[in-house]
């Protein structure tokens, strides 16, 4: 059966103040639907994973996650696994795979980060289905390769010889986040696709790859799948490493499905124009606002009006008990702001 | 006896969003004490007016004013008079004077706008006492003449020959708000003082001046003092004119007491540095904030943190259900913003 593993343990400080330690990015309502990113991910998973959905989250977010799941009405059964401490994606995906394999040893997995946005759901389903057929038929590892729309330096890429949309093509290599110049070369070449962190793989193959490349982790996640109470003891000892780095970059027979499906990782406030669109003056606005400048990104998620007169190219956000004002050119640095707040006794309650 | 007339009917749109139609400037907590400007004005009045305090406000603010007064513990009795419609200061002061004169024909009046700030209360008491002695002895009209600390174009001025602090000196003339160049000349000359709108005058003289210069108003306020229910009918017909324009500029034997008492009219957000002080980077902050720029004015009155990184010379205010971001150079225009909000059906609830 086809199962989904949703990675939902992220702390999401880059969308502060909408995201907080206690309410990370995946719990933030986003886009015109007002749906949280995690809800969207679950609906997306339900469309491709009739066998069930396993959400891997952090113990600190377990209650919030179960609460959100309880209020959803979807077909496939949903399981919530809570990691006692974050150990990056290799451990999280391994845990999901081991747990699913203990019930369904021949499971095929669709691994989905919870904090992404995909506007073309039908295109997503088509691409995943195409990829899963190849995984099942050829025992390959599949990914979605997103056709880039800008010279993004914040994502990893996969190189391919042929980026024909909807085809299943071999991955020549994985490359890490490039610098600006390299990213522009990638974009111009047409042979580099964004690595969206969406993986298609059989549970059996995944655990076999972990056995080979990350044996401590594969042993631990198998043990935890059998005895969940072992997690607190075993997790802290695991290496913190991404699946990309631990497995994908080393594995053979990796394929990708080039896709153009309105994907974005909502990694910072700069993703807002893609989500909400922009007006004639290039302002992207969510919530009530009065503006007369250009190129502003303005978000209010609680009915507060934002009046920004005589200013341009600013990010202005009101959420909960905080207001953020920062030039767009610095909006990638929001994580540093959260760190600065956390370092001050009088302000750390706002993180 | 000495009485105070506090003018508290202003709409105060220039401090939006802290001031609103239903909560104008005089009801906004201000300064480190957290006291509203109206509370401060009442305490100030109580120190110089043992005979009683008459607050003249708008009918729309009458309940809020009475509620505020009910919670105060001060010596002199407090009366609240509500105008059905605003008709500027000549009518408001005339109404207060007529009402007080009906009980105490020989009353001396200290007229105080409610929306001002005075940091040196002892200096205020000394200056007012000095002025009232002259009013009582010589039947003059007195004002406080504030020694200017900047070339302000937003205030009127009085010209004197001698601006010695604490002396009672003749006013040569009243002048209206000057342009920038003129204001700089005034500041350099040392012979121009800010007209603070604080008047010292006997009720009898005030009503006599109104009889002479604004007979409709003096007849109306005398009639309303005798029959308050007449106000709704009489007020709309009255001319809307300031006491400065109707009386002070025309009267003879007007004196002023040059005073340097930390006075400001809190007329816009630009007054904040004078109220709260500025830090080493010239930022004036009220409430929780994290800043790294220079010359910002930041106010949050409800526990919301304001994080402003990479921006300078902005006014950033969070109050109630609104956030304002505007360059300091445009902060005199906040009234225009309120008008713009009021003109939009979807935003007028924020005025």
XYZ file of C-alpha atoms in Angstrom:
702
model
C 0.000 0.000 0.000
C 0.965 3.574 -0.461
C 1.605 5.490 2.751
C 2.626 9.068 3.466
C 5.208 10.262 5.978
C 4.685 13.929 6.837
C 7.637 15.675 8.465
C 6.092 18.155 10.890
C 8.658 18.692 13.624
C 10.125 21.977 12.362
C 10.527 25.007 14.570
C 9.896 27.502 11.772
C 11.453 30.600 13.275
C 11.829 32.240 9.869
C 8.155 33.177 9.819
C 8.214 34.845 13.222
C 6.006 36.400 14.567
C 3.343 34.267 12.834
C 5.369 31.190 13.748
C 6.457 30.773 17.353
C 8.219 28.141 19.404
C 4.802 26.853 20.480
C 3.169 27.352 17.087
C 5.643 26.685 14.291
C 5.146 27.369 10.631
C 3.087 24.266 9.920
C 0.399 25.488 12.338
C 0.137 28.940 10.769
C -2.918 29.593 8.590
C -1.625 30.519 5.170
C -2.973 31.562 1.821
C -6.455 32.691 1.002
C -7.989 29.416 2.239
C -6.860 30.115 5.792
C -5.758 26.479 6.022
C -2.606 25.707 7.985
C 0.325 24.293 6.050
C 0.025 21.036 8.006
C -3.649 20.671 7.112
C -2.776 21.266 3.474
C -0.022 18.655 3.670
C -2.414 16.122 5.186
C -5.004 16.712 2.472
C -2.288 16.383 -0.153
C -1.029 13.158 1.450
C -4.542 11.739 1.629
C -4.838 12.100 -2.133
C -1.800 9.884 -2.833
C -1.583 7.608 0.234
C -4.703 5.523 0.759
C -2.758 3.212 3.090
C -2.399 5.827 5.811
C -0.585 8.956 6.923
C 2.149 8.978 9.534
C 2.995 12.413 10.910
C 6.402 12.646 12.553
C 6.552 15.654 14.849
C 8.330 16.889 17.966
C 7.173 15.886 21.432
C 6.602 19.575 22.223
C 4.170 19.763 19.309
C 2.503 16.395 19.793
C -0.603 17.699 21.557
C -1.134 20.482 19.033
C -0.677 18.013 16.187
C -3.138 15.482 17.624
C -5.609 18.289 18.220
C -5.352 19.418 14.608
C -5.689 15.850 13.318
C -8.740 15.205 15.483
C -10.651 17.953 13.710
C -9.951 16.718 10.182
C -12.287 14.520 8.162
C -10.219 12.515 5.696
C -10.182 8.935 4.452
C -6.829 7.349 5.326
C -5.966 6.593 8.956
C -3.559 9.062 10.578
C -0.809 8.137 13.006
C 1.197 10.717 15.004
C 4.759 9.875 16.081
C 6.579 12.256 18.410
C 10.355 12.516 18.491
C 11.745 13.424 21.926
C 14.352 15.642 20.256
C 14.961 16.711 16.668
C 17.573 14.669 14.793
C 16.992 15.973 11.277
C 15.229 14.173 8.448
C 17.143 10.876 8.276
C 15.956 9.897 11.755
C 12.434 11.272 11.298
C 11.859 9.542 7.954
C 13.531 6.396 9.254
C 11.201 6.349 12.247
C 8.153 6.766 10.032
C 9.372 4.052 7.669
C 10.126 1.585 10.467
C 6.746 2.135 12.071
C 4.870 1.719 8.778
C 6.981 -1.292 7.761
C 6.144 -3.033 11.042
C 2.512 -3.041 9.886
C 2.996 -3.208 6.100
C 6.421 -4.512 5.106
C 5.872 -3.826 1.401
C 4.714 -0.215 1.951
C 5.578 2.453 -0.591
C 6.286 5.829 1.024
C 5.587 9.396 -0.063
C 7.668 11.649 2.195
C 6.290 15.188 2.483
C 7.600 18.145 4.492
C 4.672 19.809 6.273
C 5.782 23.376 5.719
C 5.422 23.639 1.972
C 2.846 25.034 -0.320
C 1.715 23.503 -3.618
C -0.874 25.371 -5.630
C -1.377 22.748 -8.367
C -2.697 19.786 -6.393
C -3.669 17.833 -9.523
C -0.173 18.266 -10.937
C 1.243 17.076 -7.612
C -0.890 13.922 -7.682
C 0.072 13.175 -11.275
C 3.800 13.610 -10.623
C 3.776 11.545 -7.422
C 1.743 8.789 -9.066
C 4.158 8.681 -12.003
C 7.090 8.480 -9.610
C 5.544 5.799 -7.392
C 4.911 3.598 -10.427
C 8.630 3.756 -11.206
C 9.547 3.065 -7.563
C 7.304 0.008 -7.539
C 8.416 -1.264 -10.953
C 12.146 -0.548 -10.857
C 13.028 -0.327 -7.128
C 14.384 3.170 -7.668
C 14.297 6.059 -5.195
C 12.173 8.899 -6.523
C 12.004 12.617 -5.835
C 9.991 15.495 -7.177
C 12.256 17.905 -9.066
C 10.666 21.327 -9.087
C 11.332 23.395 -12.208
C 12.935 26.552 -10.777
C 11.237 29.903 -11.292
C 14.053 32.018 -9.866
C 17.779 31.771 -9.049
C 17.070 30.631 -5.503
C 20.069 30.249 -3.186
C 18.023 28.842 -0.307
C 17.289 25.399 -1.783
C 19.302 22.345 -2.820
C 19.103 21.166 -6.454
C 19.189 17.933 -8.455
C 20.975 17.828 -11.787
C 19.373 15.914 -14.648
C 20.201 15.434 -18.317
C 16.603 15.928 -19.354
C 14.024 17.951 -17.450
C 10.966 17.062 -19.506
C 7.909 17.628 -17.323
C 6.167 14.523 -16.050
C 8.850 12.086 -17.237
C 10.750 9.922 -14.774
C 14.419 10.797 -15.347
C 17.670 9.749 -13.651
C 19.229 12.142 -11.151
C 22.862 12.783 -12.094
C 23.727 14.309 -8.731
C 22.399 16.191 -5.729
C 23.904 19.649 -5.094
C 23.679 21.749 -1.960
C 22.471 25.356 -1.742
C 24.415 27.280 -4.406
C 25.744 30.826 -4.303
C 24.006 33.506 -6.346
C 26.133 33.136 -9.466
C 25.870 29.342 -9.464
C 22.108 29.551 -8.940
C 21.819 31.804 -11.962
C 23.796 29.304 -14.011
C 21.495 26.530 -12.833
C 18.424 28.497 -13.794
C 19.809 29.313 -17.256
C 20.928 25.729 -17.960
C 17.480 24.183 -17.621
C 19.094 21.041 -16.204
C 18.786 21.785 -12.478
C 15.639 21.258 -10.491
C 14.812 22.269 -6.924
C 15.085 19.448 -4.446
C 11.775 19.831 -2.677
C 12.512 17.234 -0.009
C 9.644 15.123 -1.355
C 10.816 11.514 -1.599
C 9.185 8.409 -3.078
C 10.676 5.159 -1.799
C 9.684 1.735 -0.523
C 9.948 1.384 3.236
C 12.104 -1.656 2.682
C 14.575 0.151 0.451
C 14.749 3.110 2.817
C 15.575 0.951 5.805
C 18.110 -0.973 3.723
C 19.803 2.290 2.721
C 19.887 3.406 6.365
C 21.335 0.009 7.343
C 24.125 0.647 4.893
C 24.828 4.354 5.473
C 23.484 5.135 8.960
C 23.318 1.898 10.912
C 22.858 3.449 14.366
C 19.804 5.287 13.152
C 18.256 2.302 11.410
C 18.781 0.109 14.473
C 17.282 2.758 16.736
C 14.193 3.463 14.658
C 13.433 -0.254 14.270
C 13.732 -0.687 18.035
C 11.521 2.344 18.699
C 8.900 1.094 16.231
C 8.690 -2.065 18.311
C 8.997 -0.313 21.714
C 8.057 3.374 21.478
C 9.074 4.055 25.070
C 12.711 3.469 24.025
C 12.701 6.740 22.049
C 13.698 8.979 24.957
C 16.778 6.895 25.578
C 17.845 6.224 22.000
C 17.103 9.492 20.212
C 19.627 11.786 21.892
C 22.475 9.516 20.722
C 21.490 9.604 17.050
C 23.426 11.715 14.576
C 21.574 14.794 13.322
C 21.789 14.403 9.572
C 19.496 14.936 6.619
C 18.251 12.083 4.455
C 19.716 13.938 1.460
C 23.157 13.873 2.946
C 23.012 10.426 4.588
C 21.331 8.528 1.773
C 20.248 10.339 -1.355
C 23.645 11.693 -2.331
C 25.164 8.224 -2.006
C 22.392 6.022 -3.341
C 22.296 4.653 -6.868
C 19.262 4.430 -9.115
C 17.737 7.702 -7.973
C 15.185 9.284 -10.274
C 13.164 12.467 -10.304
C 9.921 13.629 -11.842
C 10.363 17.172 -13.170
C 7.309 19.085 -11.973
C 5.939 22.590 -12.265
C 3.221 22.558 -9.647
C 3.301 25.923 -7.856
C 5.596 24.601 -5.168
C 7.232 26.860 -2.576
C 8.660 26.141 0.805
C 7.249 29.258 2.495
C 10.689 29.638 3.977
C 10.408 33.325 4.813
C 8.058 36.275 4.455
C 9.507 36.782 0.980
C 7.382 33.816 -0.167
C 4.221 35.807 0.560
C 3.785 37.403 -2.869
C 3.781 33.904 -4.397
C 1.101 32.841 -1.940
C -1.148 35.896 -1.919
C -0.283 37.600 -5.165
C 0.670 41.264 -5.477
C -1.327 44.357 -6.336
C -0.551 46.925 -9.028
C 2.036 48.570 -6.777
C 3.753 45.261 -6.085
C 2.428 45.129 -2.517
C 1.502 41.671 -1.198
C -1.151 41.962 1.474
C -2.869 39.524 3.797
C -5.420 41.023 6.152
C -6.703 44.577 6.556
C -4.271 47.246 5.374
C -3.905 50.749 3.996
C -0.737 51.314 1.942
C 0.596 53.922 -0.438
C 4.114 52.640 -1.070
C 5.509 49.952 -3.351
C 6.853 46.437 -2.911
C 5.741 45.945 0.675
C 4.835 42.586 2.177
C 2.139 43.103 4.787
C 0.453 40.457 6.880
C -2.036 40.675 9.719
C -3.680 37.413 10.739
C -5.844 38.626 13.620
C -8.037 41.453 12.369
C -5.536 44.192 13.181
C -5.270 46.815 10.451
C -1.792 47.727 9.217
C -1.437 51.291 7.965
C 1.893 51.836 6.210
C 2.203 55.236 4.591
C 5.298 56.572 2.866
C 7.287 53.345 3.138
C 8.336 50.821 0.493
C 10.030 47.421 0.274
C 9.303 46.609 3.905
C 7.991 43.448 5.503
C 5.387 44.433 8.110
C 3.744 41.646 10.075
C 1.321 41.667 12.985
C 0.635 38.310 14.609
C -0.262 37.543 18.186
C 1.585 39.773 20.626
C 4.215 41.011 18.167
C 4.814 43.408 15.309
C 7.738 42.962 12.903
C 9.063 45.738 10.648
C 12.095 44.865 8.520
C 13.345 45.688 5.024
C 12.732 42.905 2.500
C 16.485 42.761 1.960
C 16.887 41.507 5.539
C 13.830 39.278 5.728
C 15.895 36.093 5.436
C 17.381 36.977 8.841
C 14.266 36.601 10.935
C 15.773 33.601 12.674
C 18.448 35.929 14.052
C 15.751 38.181 15.469
C 14.188 35.271 17.308
C 17.606 34.414 18.709
C 18.058 38.046 19.821
C 14.675 38.025 21.559
C 15.433 34.700 23.225
C 18.680 36.131 24.593
C 16.863 38.900 26.473
C 15.075 38.047 29.694
C 12.480 40.756 29.160
C 11.708 39.729 25.581
C 12.097 35.978 25.410
C 8.404 35.459 26.083
C 7.805 36.741 22.545
C 9.728 33.942 20.787
C -12.209 81.587 44.490
C -9.901 80.066 41.943
C -11.527 77.613 39.531
C -10.199 75.580 36.640
C -11.826 75.051 33.252
C -10.416 71.990 31.508
C -11.046 71.763 27.774
C -11.507 68.072 27.057
C -13.668 67.841 23.969
C -10.956 67.272 21.388
C -11.099 64.474 18.866
C -7.344 63.924 18.781
C -6.958 62.161 15.460
C -3.285 63.111 15.234
C -2.332 60.389 17.707
C -4.131 57.615 15.837
C -4.086 54.671 16.442
C -3.660 55.365 20.177
C -6.391 57.982 19.922
C -9.658 57.017 18.280
C -13.005 58.640 17.691
C -14.266 56.929 20.844
C -11.070 57.397 22.822
C -9.418 60.708 21.967
C -5.993 61.831 23.011
C -6.971 62.938 26.514
C -8.006 59.364 27.361
C -4.727 57.834 26.160
C -2.289 56.722 28.868
C 0.901 58.636 28.268
C 4.361 58.906 29.737
C 6.027 56.561 32.131
C 3.301 57.063 34.775
C 0.688 55.503 32.527
C -1.685 58.305 33.510
C -4.031 59.669 30.862
C -3.519 63.267 29.779
C -6.932 64.161 31.207
C -6.056 62.666 34.601
C -2.821 64.655 34.577
C -4.715 67.828 33.682
C -7.178 67.276 36.538
C -4.369 66.745 39.051
C -2.663 69.863 37.735
C -5.890 71.837 37.985
C -6.518 70.615 41.530
C -3.196 72.110 42.583
C -4.162 75.640 41.493
C -7.971 75.670 41.685
C -9.308 74.906 45.169
C -12.691 76.360 44.157
C -13.470 73.521 41.775
C -12.793 72.027 38.360
C -15.183 72.289 35.434
C -14.464 69.908 32.585
C -15.989 70.909 29.259
C -16.190 67.933 26.943
C -18.219 66.615 24.017
C -21.514 64.824 24.545
C -20.037 61.747 22.834
C -17.305 61.687 25.494
C -19.457 62.591 28.473
C -19.873 59.061 29.815
C -16.173 58.256 29.463
C -15.276 61.537 31.162
C -17.644 60.977 34.093
C -16.336 57.429 34.450
C -12.760 58.700 34.602
C -13.679 61.419 37.109
C -15.535 58.927 39.338
C -12.333 56.988 39.904
C -10.221 59.972 40.939
C -9.557 61.027 44.521
C -8.874 64.750 44.585
C -9.914 67.669 46.772
C -11.814 70.210 44.681
C -15.303 69.358 43.402
C -15.462 68.372 39.716
C -18.221 69.335 37.309
C -18.602 67.873 33.809
C -20.296 69.939 31.087
C -21.037 68.307 27.735
C -21.296 70.310 24.532
C -23.732 68.818 22.011
C -21.374 69.764 19.196
C -17.875 71.234 19.095
C -17.737 75.014 18.577
C -14.053 75.636 19.322
C -12.573 77.163 22.439
C -14.454 80.473 22.679
C -17.760 78.651 23.212
C -16.270 75.943 25.452
C -14.457 78.406 27.715
C -17.457 80.724 27.675
C -19.718 77.885 28.777
C -17.392 76.966 31.613
C -17.092 80.593 32.684
C -20.850 81.190 32.625
C -21.542 78.058 34.629
C -18.902 78.892 37.242
C -19.967 82.572 37.404
C -23.554 81.519 38.105
C -22.292 79.988 41.363
C -19.312 82.271 42.072
C -19.546 85.627 40.248
C -16.080 86.716 41.334
C -14.376 83.486 40.219
C -10.871 83.554 38.818
C -10.349 81.002 36.047
C -7.395 78.884 35.037
C -8.163 77.518 31.567
C -6.276 74.323 30.733
C -6.401 72.195 27.585
C -6.647 68.512 28.585
C -4.306 67.197 25.953
C -1.040 68.714 27.126
C 1.868 67.491 29.075
C 3.823 69.448 31.706
C 6.768 67.739 33.348
C 7.591 70.478 35.877
C 4.436 70.602 37.985
C 5.997 72.855 40.638
C 7.069 75.326 37.949
C 3.550 75.244 36.560
C 2.020 76.037 39.947
C 4.469 78.885 40.530
C 3.828 80.454 37.117
C 0.045 80.142 37.370
C 0.025 81.565 40.901
C 2.162 84.519 39.796
C -0.194 85.150 36.883
C -3.380 84.832 38.938
C -2.080 87.387 41.421
C -1.699 89.854 38.559
C -5.154 88.993 37.186
C -6.699 89.615 40.598
C -4.712 92.793 41.278
C -4.748 94.467 37.848
C -7.766 92.952 36.040
C -5.461 91.784 33.227
C -5.864 88.657 31.134
C -2.972 86.280 31.713
C -1.428 83.471 29.710
C 1.487 81.147 30.186
C 4.181 81.865 27.611
C 6.276 78.768 27.097
C 9.933 79.399 26.320
C 10.389 77.612 22.972
C 12.868 74.743 22.725
C 12.614 74.313 18.951
C 11.483 76.241 15.867
C 7.985 74.781 16.062
C 5.595 75.599 13.219
C 2.623 73.884 14.830
C 1.967 76.374 17.643
C 0.915 80.015 17.909
C 3.258 82.473 19.670
C 3.052 85.581 21.831
C 5.563 88.368 21.345
C 6.993 90.090 24.417
C 9.661 92.708 24.997
C 11.122 90.828 27.918
C 10.934 87.084 28.438
C 12.393 86.890 31.930
C 11.211 83.651 33.503
C 8.570 83.990 36.207
C 7.923 87.706 35.630
C 4.509 88.953 34.554
C 5.141 90.818 31.291
C 2.853 92.523 28.766
C 2.004 90.645 25.559
C 2.784 92.844 22.546
C 0.814 90.664 20.132
C -0.459 87.171 19.422
C 0.824 85.552 16.215
C -0.525 82.490 14.441
C 1.427 79.397 13.476
C 4.502 80.638 11.602
C 6.295 79.095 8.652
C 9.645 77.388 9.207
C 11.820 80.443 8.525
C 9.700 82.709 10.719
C 9.734 80.127 13.512
C 13.514 80.017 13.375
C 13.614 83.796 13.650
C 11.278 83.643 16.648
C 13.470 81.073 18.345
C 16.632 83.101 17.733
C 15.091 86.384 18.901
C 14.268 85.214 22.422
C 11.180 87.428 22.368
C 8.594 84.918 21.219
C 6.934 82.412 23.500
C 4.640 79.492 22.669
C 0.987 80.231 23.260
C 0.050 77.162 25.271
C -3.657 77.907 25.320
C -3.479 78.258 29.093
C -5.421 81.353 30.106
C -5.789 83.117 33.450
C -8.809 85.402 33.601
C -11.699 86.359 35.844
C -15.024 84.862 34.806
C -16.487 88.357 34.828
C -13.838 89.756 32.469
C -14.124 86.773 30.142
C -17.877 87.114 29.789
C -17.493 90.871 29.322
C -14.985 90.300 26.516
C -17.345 87.804 24.885
C -20.199 90.314 25.222
C -18.076 92.762 23.302
C -16.537 90.502 20.642
C -18.834 87.470 20.364
C -22.241 88.461 21.685
C -24.165 85.459 20.311
C -21.842 83.144 22.143
C -21.951 85.003 25.436
C -25.767 85.167 25.337
C -25.990 81.469 24.539
C -23.602 80.268 27.230
C -25.321 82.395 29.891
C -28.670 80.957 28.858
C -27.300 77.392 28.881
C -25.744 77.909 32.311
C -29.237 78.741 33.580
C -31.070 76.102 31.501
C -28.691 73.322 30.405
C -31.350 71.660 28.239
C -31.131 74.669 25.884
C -27.689 73.580 24.726
C -28.907 71.277 21.953
C -30.853 74.076 20.390
C -28.395 76.932 20.850
C -25.025 75.319 20.211
C -25.363 74.486 16.518
C -25.930 78.164 15.716
C -22.790 79.382 17.461
C -19.737 80.416 15.455
C -16.813 78.025 15.669
C -13.962 80.282 16.714
C -11.034 80.090 19.085
C -10.747 82.280 22.168
C -7.403 83.431 20.812
C -8.972 84.739 17.663
C -12.238 86.021 19.153
C -10.840 87.679 22.255
C -7.140 87.460 23.028
C -5.886 89.056 19.823
C -8.258 91.991 20.349
C -8.135 92.448 24.110
C -6.016 95.046 25.860
C -4.030 94.561 29.047
C -2.965 91.001 28.235
C 0.054 89.660 30.100
C 2.056 86.473 30.051
C 4.271 84.614 32.477
C 7.326 83.287 30.625
C 7.679 79.701 31.769
C 10.028 76.814 31.126
C 8.103 73.934 32.622
C 8.539 70.942 30.307
C 5.363 71.775 28.426
C 4.344 70.038 25.210
C 1.010 69.671 23.530
C 1.499 66.027 22.513
C 0.125 67.091 19.175
C 1.595 64.224 17.196
C 3.821 61.201 17.624
C 6.784 63.525 17.135
C 6.220 64.709 20.730
C 7.105 61.255 22.042
C 10.847 61.785 22.509
C 10.061 64.754 24.771
C 7.717 62.557 26.813
C 9.697 59.344 27.012
C 13.227 60.499 26.326
C 15.496 58.951 23.712
C 18.177 56.288 23.927
C 21.759 56.551 22.703
C 20.611 55.848 19.136
C 17.980 58.563 19.302
C 15.158 56.017 19.460
C 12.175 56.946 21.657
C 10.451 53.833 22.915
C 7.312 53.154 24.941
C 6.550 49.511 25.591
C 8.400 46.334 24.654
C 10.663 46.708 21.629
C 13.773 45.456 19.879
C 15.438 47.995 17.589
C 18.744 48.355 15.798
C 18.153 51.546 13.784
C 18.306 55.231 14.687
C 15.792 57.978 15.313
C 12.710 55.774 15.485
C 9.637 56.563 17.560
C 8.088 53.325 18.748
C 5.024 52.905 20.935
C 3.110 49.850 22.040
C 0.551 50.387 24.785
C -0.869 46.888 25.129
C 2.020 44.509 25.753
C 2.707 43.824 22.093
C 6.409 43.761 21.269
C 7.590 45.843 18.313
C 10.634 44.481 16.509
C 12.023 46.973 14.004
C 15.285 45.883 12.430
C 17.143 47.732 9.701
C 14.842 50.756 9.706
C 15.420 54.324 10.891
C 13.449 57.540 11.335
C 10.118 55.749 11.364
C 7.131 56.124 13.642
C 5.850 52.651 14.520
C 2.810 52.410 16.768
C 0.707 49.489 17.904
C -2.475 50.332 19.764
C -5.732 48.430 19.905
C -6.593 46.834 16.592
C -4.156 48.869 14.499
C -0.512 49.214 13.546
C 0.886 52.434 12.076
C 4.184 52.646 10.173
C 5.092 56.055 8.770
C 8.274 58.097 8.275
C 8.774 60.790 10.909
C 8.756 63.341 8.100
C 5.082 62.501 7.445
C 3.954 62.022 11.040
C 2.129 65.358 11.130
C -0.249 63.896 8.522
C -1.857 61.235 10.684
C -5.151 63.095 10.556
C -5.162 62.485 6.797
C -4.761 58.767 7.421
C -7.778 58.730 9.694
C -9.746 60.527 6.983
C -8.565 57.932 4.437
C -9.652 55.077 6.694
C -13.013 56.741 7.355
C -13.595 56.997 3.604
C -13.329 53.238 3.113
C -16.251 51.055 4.106
C -13.997 48.127 4.938
C -11.620 50.183 7.092
C -13.706 52.870 8.777
C -14.179 50.675 11.846
C -10.521 51.360 12.640
C -10.921 55.149 13.041
